[in-house]
Amino acid sequence: MDIILPIIAVIAPLLASGLIALFGARLGERSSSIGVSALWLSTLAALGSLYHVVQNEPVLLTFSAWLPQPLSYTLLIDRLTAVMMVLITGVSLIIHVYSQRYMQGDQGYVRFFRLLGLLTFVLLSLVTSGSAFWLFVYWHLVTWALFFLLSFNAASPAARAAARTTWRVQGLGDSAFLVGTVLMYTQFGTFDLTGLFRAIRASDAPALWTGTILEINSVTAITLLILIAIMTKSAQFPFHVWLPGTIEAPTPVSAMLHAGIVNAGGFLVNRLAPLYGAAPMSLHLMFLIGGLTALIGATTMLTQSSIKRTLVYSTMGQMGYMIMECGLGAFALAVFHLCAHGLFKATLFLNSGASIQKARSEFKLPGQNHVEEAASFSLVTWATGLGVTLLLPLIILLAAHGLVRIPLLETQGTVIFLFFAWVTSAQAIFSLYRLDAVASWKVSLTMVATLALIGLTYLWAGESFTHFLYPDTEQVATYFQAAFWPRGIFDAVVTLAAVLVFAVWILLYGRAHGMRFLVPNWLGTLQTHAYVAFLNGLYVEDALRAWGRRSRRMKVRIP
């Protein structure tokens, strides 16, 4: 029974896809019931697998028949795998049920459910793979699934262009992953992940190109190559150019891509955690890439007028946030983040599709609702926001260090969890401050409750969830140690964030009291240009299209 449930969870969507391919033409739209039934079975089996893994040891099963020994097929069902299986099957089930009515009347109805079941099977196979070789195979198959789903509407030139862009970007990452996988085998002599991790812990990794200026640790080289694959799948800047094209696919496809596929980078870092835990350079680079992506994605999101493009760049920002957490060694926090993001982003995309479809079917202007004047400035709300985002966290930090004797200054990992809790709660509190129509005392209490909720959630993720995924506390400590930043740099990042939060509250106070801030003309012009640049995605998509046109012209000129 310990291995039957995971096999059922993985195979059920594949069988459904095959049955729909065989009988879909005869059943028509009734064939969707096959996919929905299979996903119910798969979800229940995934939940059963999670329960079994929690109560018992991880399950490892190897199939070596008809395959050479290095390429033997291995199923690894541990707690990370079980959590990802529940997320994938749960989100896919919601999308299957939603699509039954949403896709009605579409000529590709049957083909859509066949592809959706196949994609679910590939994702489940990816997270259950215990071999680096098969991990790469399914990683590449996800690229094929992306291509076919994005080109679902073959009559749309935009959809075809989005599929081609996705194929090129993902192909680059897949090629890097392949090279990293081959290098992994040549250096350690195995594709088996458990054997690979034992080899890394048992001895120092050999160096490559010794005696030259290119000398590099082999583990660092492998992780840097795989990092390229992570950047392409999880839409890190500048490899995010394929992500906006996902709005050309049907809304359920967009939901599956943004709730499942883009999270693959966070999963891969956790699956290869012992590898990345031995490569501090890769973790530091990951933090910088994630931070830049989060900043660009969030800023671009604020400039968009299309609801779907807003959600696209929101995903980009969240993925940057997730990769940044990985770069700080907070691997379990990244898994918690991707689970939360997968659930709420799937819901947002499905709701946006329903809203768009309703707007297209109901041809009427919105009602002329009376817009009330904004409420006057409330010192209580402003002071509460300032205190909750700056003073209260500082008091808690000093009390924890001085009174409770928690060695925060010596444990950067703990500060990381508190830092993310503080930044997240500050973002939420800025949004609450804009609720002018609500009584100030209600907003103030909500601000305090928000800080408490987010703080407790991050503490739970930092303690209980981390212990759930990584029961070995020494192993977790080594990850944080590998990602350790010099004290001055880390303190500078925290200080800069605090200064920015304080500056925003001062700006809000000044505007409410009619204060005019002297802004040079050149700065106002720069702000306008920056807004336009972010509105156009920093012109990365335009540059890619121009490069594509130039490449095609060069091919034509070649005799």
Coordinates of C-alpha atoms in Angstrom, one line a residue:
M1 CA 0.0 0.0 0.0
D2 CA 3.0 2.3 0.6
I3 CA 3.8 2.5 -3.1
I4 CA 0.4 1.8 -4.6
L5 CA -1.1 5.2 -3.7
P6 CA 1.7 7.3 -5.3
I7 CA 1.5 5.2 -8.5
I8 CA -2.2 5.7 -8.6
A9 CA -1.8 9.4 -8.2
V10 CA 0.7 9.6 -11.0
I11 CA -0.9 7.2 -13.5
A12 CA -4.6 8.3 -13.1
P13 CA -4.2 11.5 -15.2
L14 CA -2.2 9.7 -17.9
L15 CA -4.9 7.0 -18.2
A16 CA -7.6 9.7 -18.4
S17 CA -5.6 11.4 -21.1
G18 CA -5.3 8.1 -23.1
L19 CA -9.0 7.3 -22.7
I20 CA -10.0 10.8 -23.8
A21 CA -7.8 10.4 -26.9
L22 CA -9.4 7.1 -27.7
F23 CA -13.1 7.9 -27.0
G24 CA -13.2 11.7 -27.0
A25 CA -14.5 11.9 -30.6
R26 CA -17.4 9.7 -29.7
L27 CA -18.2 11.2 -26.3
G28 CA -17.7 14.8 -27.2
E29 CA -17.9 17.2 -24.2
R30 CA -18.9 14.3 -21.9
S31 CA -15.3 13.1 -22.1
S32 CA -14.4 15.8 -19.6
S33 CA -16.0 13.6 -16.9
I34 CA -13.2 11.1 -17.4
G35 CA -10.6 13.8 -16.6
V36 CA -12.4 15.1 -13.6
S37 CA -13.0 11.5 -12.2
A38 CA -9.3 10.7 -12.7
L39 CA -8.2 13.9 -10.9
W40 CA -10.5 13.1 -7.9
L41 CA -8.8 9.7 -7.7
S42 CA -5.4 11.2 -8.1
T43 CA -6.0 13.9 -5.4
L44 CA -7.3 11.4 -2.9
A45 CA -4.3 9.1 -3.6
A46 CA -1.9 12.1 -3.2
L47 CA -3.5 12.9 0.2
G48 CA -3.1 9.3 1.2
S49 CA 0.5 9.4 0.2
L50 CA 1.2 12.5 2.3
Y51 CA -0.4 10.8 5.3
H52 CA 1.7 7.7 4.8
V53 CA 4.9 9.6 4.4
V54 CA 4.3 11.6 7.5
Q55 CA 3.6 8.5 9.5
N56 CA 6.4 6.4 8.1
E57 CA 9.7 6.7 6.3
P58 CA 10.1 8.0 2.7
V59 CA 9.4 5.5 0.0
L60 CA 12.1 4.6 -2.7
L61 CA 11.3 2.3 -5.5
T62 CA 13.6 1.5 -8.4
F63 CA 12.6 0.0 -11.8
S64 CA 15.7 -1.3 -13.6
A65 CA 14.2 -3.8 -16.1
W66 CA 15.0 -3.1 -19.8
L67 CA 17.1 -0.1 -18.8
P68 CA 20.8 0.3 -18.3
Q69 CA 21.8 0.6 -14.7
P70 CA 22.6 4.3 -14.7
L71 CA 19.2 5.1 -16.3
S72 CA 17.1 3.0 -14.0
Y73 CA 13.8 4.6 -13.1
T74 CA 13.4 5.6 -9.5
L75 CA 10.4 6.9 -7.6
L76 CA 11.2 8.9 -4.5
I77 CA 8.3 9.7 -2.3
D78 CA 9.4 11.9 0.6
R79 CA 7.6 14.7 2.4
L80 CA 8.6 17.3 -0.2
T81 CA 7.3 15.1 -3.0
A82 CA 4.0 14.4 -1.1
V83 CA 3.4 18.1 -0.5
M84 CA 4.0 18.9 -4.2
M85 CA 1.7 16.0 -5.3
V86 CA -1.1 17.3 -3.2
L87 CA -0.6 20.9 -4.6
I88 CA -0.5 19.7 -8.2
T89 CA -3.5 17.3 -8.0
G90 CA -5.5 19.8 -6.0
V91 CA -4.9 22.7 -8.4
S92 CA -5.4 20.5 -11.5
L93 CA -8.7 19.2 -10.1
I94 CA -10.0 22.7 -9.5
I95 CA -9.0 23.6 -13.1
H96 CA -10.6 20.5 -14.5
V97 CA -13.9 21.2 -12.8
Y98 CA -13.8 24.9 -13.8
S99 CA -13.0 24.0 -17.4
Q100 CA -16.0 21.8 -17.9
R101 CA -18.3 24.8 -18.3
Y102 CA -15.7 27.4 -19.2
M103 CA -14.5 25.6 -22.4
Q104 CA -18.0 24.6 -23.6
G105 CA -18.5 25.3 -27.3
D106 CA -14.8 25.4 -28.0
Q107 CA -13.7 23.3 -31.0
G108 CA -10.7 22.0 -29.1
Y109 CA -12.7 20.9 -26.0
V110 CA -11.7 17.3 -26.2
R111 CA -8.0 18.1 -27.1
F112 CA -7.8 20.5 -24.2
F113 CA -8.7 17.9 -21.6
R114 CA -6.4 15.4 -23.1
L115 CA -3.5 17.9 -22.9
L116 CA -4.4 19.0 -19.4
G117 CA -4.4 15.4 -18.1
L118 CA -1.1 14.8 -19.8
L119 CA 0.5 18.0 -18.3
T120 CA -0.7 16.9 -14.8
F121 CA 1.0 13.5 -15.4
V122 CA 4.2 15.1 -16.4
L123 CA 4.3 17.4 -13.4
L124 CA 3.6 14.5 -11.0
S125 CA 6.3 12.4 -12.7
L126 CA 8.7 15.4 -12.3
V127 CA 8.2 15.7 -8.5
T128 CA 8.3 12.0 -7.9
S129 CA 11.5 11.3 -9.8
G130 CA 14.5 10.1 -7.8
S131 CA 16.9 10.1 -10.7
A132 CA 18.6 13.2 -12.1
F133 CA 18.3 11.8 -15.6
W134 CA 14.5 11.3 -15.4
L135 CA 14.2 14.6 -13.6
F136 CA 15.7 16.2 -16.7
V137 CA 13.5 14.2 -19.0
Y138 CA 10.3 15.3 -17.3
W139 CA 11.6 18.9 -17.0
H140 CA 12.0 18.9 -20.8
L141 CA 8.6 17.3 -21.3
V142 CA 7.1 20.2 -19.4
T143 CA 8.5 22.4 -22.1
W144 CA 6.8 20.4 -24.8
A145 CA 3.5 20.6 -22.8
L146 CA 3.9 24.3 -22.5
F147 CA 4.4 24.6 -26.3
F148 CA 1.3 22.6 -27.1
L149 CA -0.9 24.3 -24.6
L150 CA 0.2 27.8 -25.6
S151 CA -0.4 27.0 -29.3
F152 CA -3.8 25.6 -28.4
N153 CA -5.5 28.3 -30.5
A154 CA -3.6 27.6 -33.7
A155 CA -5.6 30.2 -35.6
S156 CA -4.2 33.0 -33.4
P157 CA -0.8 34.5 -34.6
A158 CA -0.2 35.8 -31.1
A159 CA -0.7 32.4 -29.6
R160 CA 1.7 30.8 -32.1
A161 CA 4.3 33.5 -31.5
A162 CA 4.0 33.0 -27.7
A163 CA 4.5 29.3 -28.1
R164 CA 7.6 29.8 -30.2
T165 CA 9.1 32.3 -27.7
T166 CA 8.4 29.9 -24.9
W167 CA 10.1 27.1 -26.8
R168 CA 13.2 29.1 -27.4
V169 CA 13.6 30.4 -23.8
Q170 CA 12.8 27.0 -22.2
G171 CA 15.1 25.2 -24.7
L172 CA 18.0 27.3 -23.5
G173 CA 17.3 26.4 -19.9
D174 CA 16.8 22.7 -20.8
S175 CA 20.1 22.6 -22.6
A176 CA 21.9 24.0 -19.5
F177 CA 20.1 21.5 -17.4
L178 CA 21.2 18.7 -19.7
V179 CA 24.8 19.8 -19.6
G180 CA 24.6 20.1 -15.8
T181 CA 23.1 16.6 -15.5
V182 CA 25.9 15.1 -17.7
L183 CA 28.5 16.9 -15.7
M184 CA 26.9 15.6 -12.5
Y185 CA 27.3 12.0 -13.8
T186 CA 30.9 12.4 -15.0
Q187 CA 31.9 13.9 -11.6
F188 CA 30.0 11.6 -9.2
G189 CA 29.3 8.5 -11.4
T190 CA 25.5 8.3 -10.6
F191 CA 22.2 9.8 -11.6
D192 CA 20.5 8.5 -8.4
L193 CA 19.8 11.5 -6.2
T194 CA 20.2 9.7 -2.8
G195 CA 23.6 8.2 -4.0
L196 CA 24.6 11.7 -5.3
F197 CA 23.8 13.4 -2.0
R198 CA 25.8 10.7 -0.1
A199 CA 28.8 11.2 -2.4
I200 CA 28.7 15.0 -1.8
R201 CA 28.5 14.6 1.9
A202 CA 31.3 12.0 2.0
S203 CA 34.0 13.9 0.1
D204 CA 34.9 17.3 -1.2
A205 CA 33.7 17.9 -4.8
P206 CA 36.5 17.8 -7.4
A207 CA 37.6 21.0 -9.2
L208 CA 37.2 21.6 -12.9
W209 CA 39.9 23.2 -15.1
T210 CA 42.4 23.2 -12.3
G211 CA 45.5 25.4 -12.8
T212 CA 43.7 27.9 -14.9
I213 CA 41.8 31.1 -14.3
L214 CA 38.6 29.2 -15.0
E215 CA 39.1 26.8 -12.1
I216 CA 35.8 26.2 -10.4
N217 CA 34.3 23.7 -7.9
S218 CA 32.3 21.0 -9.8
V219 CA 29.3 21.4 -7.6
T220 CA 29.3 25.1 -8.2
A221 CA 29.5 24.5 -11.9
I222 CA 26.6 22.1 -11.8
T223 CA 24.4 24.3 -9.7
L224 CA 25.1 27.3 -11.9
L225 CA 24.1 25.4 -15.0
I226 CA 20.9 24.2 -13.3
L227 CA 20.2 27.7 -12.1
I228 CA 19.8 28.7 -15.8
A229 CA 17.0 26.1 -16.1
I230 CA 15.5 27.4 -12.9
M231 CA 15.5 31.0 -14.2
T232 CA 13.8 30.0 -17.4
K233 CA 11.0 27.9 -15.9
S234 CA 10.4 30.3 -13.0
A235 CA 10.4 33.4 -15.2
Q236 CA 13.4 35.2 -13.6
F237 CA 14.6 38.4 -15.3
P238 CA 15.5 38.5 -18.2
F239 CA 14.1 35.0 -19.0
H240 CA 10.6 36.1 -18.1
V241 CA 9.8 37.1 -21.7
W242 CA 7.8 33.9 -22.3
L243 CA 5.5 34.6 -19.3
P244 CA 3.3 37.4 -20.8
G245 CA 2.5 35.2 -23.7
T246 CA 0.7 32.8 -21.5
I247 CA -2.4 35.1 -21.6
E248 CA -2.9 34.0 -25.2
A249 CA -3.8 30.5 -24.0
P250 CA -7.3 29.7 -22.6
T251 CA -7.7 31.0 -19.0
P252 CA -7.6 27.5 -17.4
V253 CA -4.2 26.9 -19.1
S254 CA -2.9 30.2 -17.8
A255 CA -4.1 29.2 -14.3
M256 CA -2.2 25.9 -14.5
L257 CA 0.9 27.6 -15.8
H258 CA 1.0 30.3 -13.1
A259 CA -0.1 28.0 -10.3
G260 CA 2.0 25.0 -11.2
I261 CA 4.7 25.2 -13.8
V262 CA 6.4 28.4 -12.8
N263 CA 6.8 27.0 -9.3
A264 CA 9.1 24.3 -10.7
G265 CA 12.2 26.3 -9.9
G266 CA 11.5 26.4 -6.2
F267 CA 10.8 22.6 -6.2
L268 CA 14.0 21.9 -8.1
V269 CA 16.2 23.9 -5.6
N270 CA 14.6 21.9 -2.7
R271 CA 15.0 18.6 -4.5
L272 CA 18.7 19.4 -5.0
A273 CA 19.1 21.1 -1.7
P274 CA 22.2 19.2 -0.6
L275 CA 23.8 20.2 -3.9
Y276 CA 23.0 23.9 -3.5
G277 CA 23.9 23.7 0.2
A278 CA 27.4 23.0 -1.0
A279 CA 27.5 25.9 -3.4
P280 CA 27.5 29.3 -1.6
M281 CA 28.3 31.2 -4.8
S282 CA 25.2 29.8 -6.5
L283 CA 23.0 30.7 -3.5
H284 CA 24.3 34.3 -3.4
L285 CA 23.7 34.7 -7.2
M286 CA 20.2 33.2 -6.7
F287 CA 19.4 35.8 -4.1
L288 CA 20.5 38.7 -6.3
I289 CA 18.6 37.4 -9.3
G290 CA 15.5 36.8 -7.2
G291 CA 15.6 40.2 -5.6
L292 CA 16.0 41.9 -9.0
T293 CA 13.1 39.9 -10.5
A294 CA 10.8 40.6 -7.5
L295 CA 11.5 44.3 -7.8
I296 CA 11.0 44.5 -11.6
G297 CA 7.9 42.2 -11.5
A298 CA 6.2 44.1 -8.7
T299 CA 6.9 47.5 -10.3
T300 CA 5.8 46.4 -13.8
M301 CA 2.6 44.9 -12.3
L302 CA 1.6 48.3 -10.9
T303 CA 1.7 49.9 -14.4
Q304 CA -0.4 47.4 -16.3
S305 CA -4.0 48.1 -17.4
S306 CA -4.9 44.5 -18.5
I307 CA -6.1 42.3 -15.7
K308 CA -4.3 39.3 -17.1
R309 CA -1.0 41.1 -17.6
T310 CA -1.3 42.4 -14.1
L311 CA -1.5 38.9 -12.8
V312 CA 1.4 37.8 -15.1
Y313 CA 3.8 40.3 -13.6
S314 CA 2.5 39.6 -10.2
T315 CA 3.5 36.0 -10.8
M316 CA 7.0 37.2 -11.9
G317 CA 7.4 39.2 -8.7
Q318 CA 6.3 36.3 -6.5
M319 CA 8.7 33.9 -8.3
G320 CA 11.5 36.4 -7.7
Y321 CA 10.5 36.4 -4.0
M322 CA 10.5 32.6 -4.0
I323 CA 14.0 32.4 -5.6
M324 CA 15.3 35.1 -3.2
E325 CA 14.2 32.9 -0.3
C326 CA 16.1 30.0 -1.8
G327 CA 19.1 32.1 -2.2
L328 CA 19.0 32.9 1.5
G329 CA 19.0 29.2 2.4
A330 CA 15.3 29.3 3.5
F331 CA 14.4 26.4 1.3
A332 CA 11.3 25.3 3.3
L333 CA 10.0 28.8 3.3
A334 CA 10.2 28.8 -0.5
V335 CA 8.1 25.6 -0.7
F336 CA 5.5 27.2 1.7
H337 CA 5.5 30.3 -0.6
L338 CA 5.1 28.3 -3.8
C339 CA 2.2 26.4 -2.3
A340 CA 0.4 29.5 -1.1
H341 CA 1.1 31.2 -4.5
G342 CA -0.1 28.2 -6.4
L343 CA -3.5 28.2 -4.6
F344 CA -4.3 31.9 -4.7
K345 CA -2.9 32.5 -8.2
A346 CA -5.0 29.7 -9.7
T347 CA -8.1 31.2 -8.1
L348 CA -7.2 34.7 -9.3
F349 CA -6.8 33.6 -12.9
L350 CA -10.0 31.6 -12.9
N351 CA -11.9 34.5 -11.5
S352 CA -10.4 36.8 -14.1
G353 CA -11.5 34.5 -16.8
A354 CA -15.0 34.4 -15.4
S355 CA -15.0 38.3 -15.2
I356 CA -13.8 38.7 -18.8
Q357 CA -16.3 36.2 -20.1
K358 CA -19.1 37.9 -18.3
A359 CA -18.0 41.3 -19.6
R360 CA -18.1 39.9 -23.2
S361 CA -21.5 38.4 -22.8
E362 CA -23.2 41.3 -21.0
F363 CA -22.9 44.3 -23.3
K364 CA -23.7 47.1 -20.9
L365 CA -21.8 49.9 -19.2
P366 CA -21.1 49.7 -15.5
G367 CA -23.5 51.5 -13.2
Q368 CA -23.0 55.1 -12.4
N369 CA -22.2 54.7 -8.7
H370 CA -21.6 57.7 -6.6
V371 CA -18.0 58.1 -5.6
E372 CA -17.6 59.6 -2.2
E373 CA -14.8 62.0 -1.3
A374 CA -11.8 60.5 0.4
A375 CA -12.0 60.6 4.2
S376 CA -9.9 63.1 6.0
F377 CA -6.5 62.3 7.4
S378 CA -6.6 60.0 10.4
L379 CA -3.6 60.4 12.7
V380 CA -4.7 57.2 14.5
T381 CA -4.5 55.1 11.4
W382 CA -1.2 56.8 10.2
A383 CA 0.5 56.4 13.6
T384 CA -0.7 52.8 13.9
G385 CA 0.7 52.0 10.5
L386 CA 4.0 53.6 11.3
G387 CA 4.2 51.9 14.7
V388 CA 3.2 48.5 13.4
T389 CA 5.6 48.5 10.5
L390 CA 8.6 50.0 12.2
L391 CA 8.5 50.4 16.0
L392 CA 6.6 47.3 17.1
P393 CA 8.8 44.9 15.0
L394 CA 11.9 46.6 16.5
I395 CA 10.6 46.2 20.0
I396 CA 9.8 42.5 19.4
L397 CA 13.3 42.0 17.9
L398 CA 15.0 43.6 20.9
A399 CA 12.8 41.8 23.4
A400 CA 13.5 38.5 21.8
H401 CA 17.2 39.1 21.8
G402 CA 17.5 40.7 25.2
L403 CA 14.8 39.3 27.4
V404 CA 14.0 35.9 25.9
R405 CA 17.7 35.3 25.1
I406 CA 17.1 34.2 21.5
P407 CA 20.5 34.6 19.8
L408 CA 19.2 36.5 16.8
L409 CA 22.4 38.3 16.1
E410 CA 24.3 35.0 15.7
T411 CA 21.5 33.2 13.7
Q412 CA 21.0 34.9 10.4
G413 CA 18.5 32.2 9.4
T414 CA 16.1 33.3 12.1
V415 CA 16.4 36.9 11.1
I416 CA 15.6 36.0 7.5
F417 CA 12.2 34.5 8.5
L418 CA 11.5 37.7 10.6
F419 CA 12.6 39.9 7.8
F420 CA 10.3 38.3 5.3
A421 CA 7.4 38.5 7.8
W422 CA 8.1 42.2 8.3
V423 CA 8.3 43.0 4.6
T424 CA 5.1 41.1 3.8
S425 CA 3.1 42.6 6.6
A426 CA 4.4 46.1 5.6
Q427 CA 3.0 45.6 2.1
A428 CA -0.3 44.5 3.5
I429 CA -0.5 47.4 5.9
F430 CA 0.2 49.9 3.2
S431 CA -2.8 48.5 1.4
L432 CA -5.0 48.7 4.5
Y433 CA -4.1 52.3 4.9
R434 CA -5.8 53.2 1.7
L435 CA -9.2 52.0 3.1
D436 CA -10.3 55.6 3.6
A437 CA -14.0 54.7 3.8
V438 CA -13.5 52.5 6.9
A439 CA -13.4 53.9 10.4
S440 CA -9.8 54.5 11.5
W441 CA -10.0 52.3 14.6
K442 CA -11.2 49.4 12.5
V443 CA -8.2 49.8 10.1
S444 CA -5.9 50.2 13.1
L445 CA -7.0 47.0 14.7
T446 CA -6.8 45.2 11.3
M447 CA -3.2 46.4 10.9
V448 CA -2.2 44.9 14.3
A449 CA -4.1 41.7 13.5
T450 CA -2.3 41.6 10.1
L451 CA 1.1 41.8 11.7
A452 CA 0.2 39.1 14.2
L453 CA -1.2 36.8 11.6
I454 CA 1.7 37.2 9.1
G455 CA 4.3 37.0 11.9
L456 CA 2.8 33.8 13.3
T457 CA 2.5 32.3 9.8
Y458 CA 6.2 33.0 9.0
L459 CA 7.2 31.7 12.4
W460 CA 5.2 28.5 11.8
A461 CA 6.8 28.2 8.3
G462 CA 10.2 28.9 9.8
E463 CA 9.9 26.3 12.6
S464 CA 7.2 23.7 12.1
F465 CA 7.1 23.6 8.3
T466 CA 10.9 23.6 8.1
H467 CA 11.1 20.8 10.6
F468 CA 8.3 19.0 8.6
L469 CA 10.3 19.1 5.3
Y470 CA 13.8 18.8 6.9
P471 CA 13.6 16.9 10.2
D472 CA 17.5 17.1 10.4
T473 CA 18.1 20.4 12.1
E474 CA 21.9 20.2 11.4
Q475 CA 21.1 19.9 7.7
V476 CA 19.0 23.1 7.8
A477 CA 21.8 24.9 9.7
T478 CA 24.3 24.0 6.9
Y479 CA 22.0 25.5 4.3
F480 CA 21.7 28.8 6.2
Q481 CA 25.4 28.7 6.8
A482 CA 26.1 28.2 3.1
A483 CA 23.9 31.2 2.2
F484 CA 25.4 33.4 4.9
W485 CA 26.0 36.9 3.8
P486 CA 28.6 39.1 5.3
R487 CA 27.1 40.9 8.3
G488 CA 27.6 44.4 6.8
I489 CA 25.8 43.6 3.5
F490 CA 22.9 41.8 5.2
D491 CA 22.5 44.7 7.7
A492 CA 22.6 47.2 4.9
V493 CA 19.7 45.4 3.1
V494 CA 17.6 45.4 6.2
T495 CA 18.4 49.0 7.0
L496 CA 17.6 50.1 3.4
A497 CA 14.3 48.4 3.6
A498 CA 13.5 50.1 6.9
V499 CA 14.5 53.5 5.5
L500 CA 12.2 53.0 2.5
V501 CA 9.3 52.0 4.7
F502 CA 9.8 55.1 6.9
A503 CA 10.1 57.3 3.9
V504 CA 6.8 56.1 2.5
W505 CA 5.0 56.9 5.8
I506 CA 6.5 60.4 5.8
L507 CA 5.4 60.9 2.2
L508 CA 1.9 59.8 3.0
Y509 CA 1.8 62.2 6.0
G510 CA 3.1 65.1 4.0
R511 CA 0.6 64.6 1.1
A512 CA -2.3 64.4 3.6
H513 CA -1.2 67.8 5.1
G514 CA -0.7 69.5 1.7
M515 CA 3.1 69.6 2.0
R516 CA 5.0 70.1 -1.3
F517 CA 8.2 68.2 -1.7
L518 CA 10.8 69.8 -3.9
V519 CA 11.4 67.5 -6.8
P520 CA 13.9 68.5 -9.6
N521 CA 12.4 68.7 -13.1
W522 CA 14.8 66.0 -14.3
L523 CA 13.5 63.7 -11.6
G524 CA 10.0 64.2 -12.7
T525 CA 11.0 63.5 -16.3
L526 CA 12.9 60.4 -15.2
Q527 CA 9.8 59.2 -13.4
T528 CA 7.7 59.5 -16.5
H529 CA 10.2 57.6 -18.6
A530 CA 10.5 55.0 -16.0
Y531 CA 6.7 54.5 -15.9
V532 CA 6.6 54.1 -19.7
A533 CA 9.5 51.7 -19.6
F534 CA 7.9 49.5 -16.9
L535 CA 4.5 49.7 -18.7
N536 CA 6.3 48.1 -21.7
G537 CA 8.1 45.5 -19.6
L538 CA 11.4 47.3 -19.9
Y539 CA 11.2 46.7 -23.6
V540 CA 12.7 43.2 -23.2
E541 CA 9.8 41.7 -25.2
D542 CA 10.3 44.3 -27.9
A543 CA 14.0 43.7 -28.1
L544 CA 13.4 39.9 -28.5
R545 CA 10.9 40.5 -31.3
A546 CA 13.3 42.8 -33.0
W547 CA 16.1 40.3 -32.7
G548 CA 13.8 37.6 -34.2
R549 CA 12.9 39.8 -37.2
R550 CA 16.6 40.5 -37.8
S551 CA 17.5 36.9 -37.6
R552 CA 14.9 36.0 -40.1
R553 CA 16.1 38.7 -42.5
M554 CA 19.7 37.4 -42.2
K555 CA 18.5 33.9 -43.0
V556 CA 16.8 35.1 -46.1
R557 CA 20.0 36.9 -47.3
I558 CA 22.2 33.8 -46.9
P559 CA 22.6 32.2 -50.4

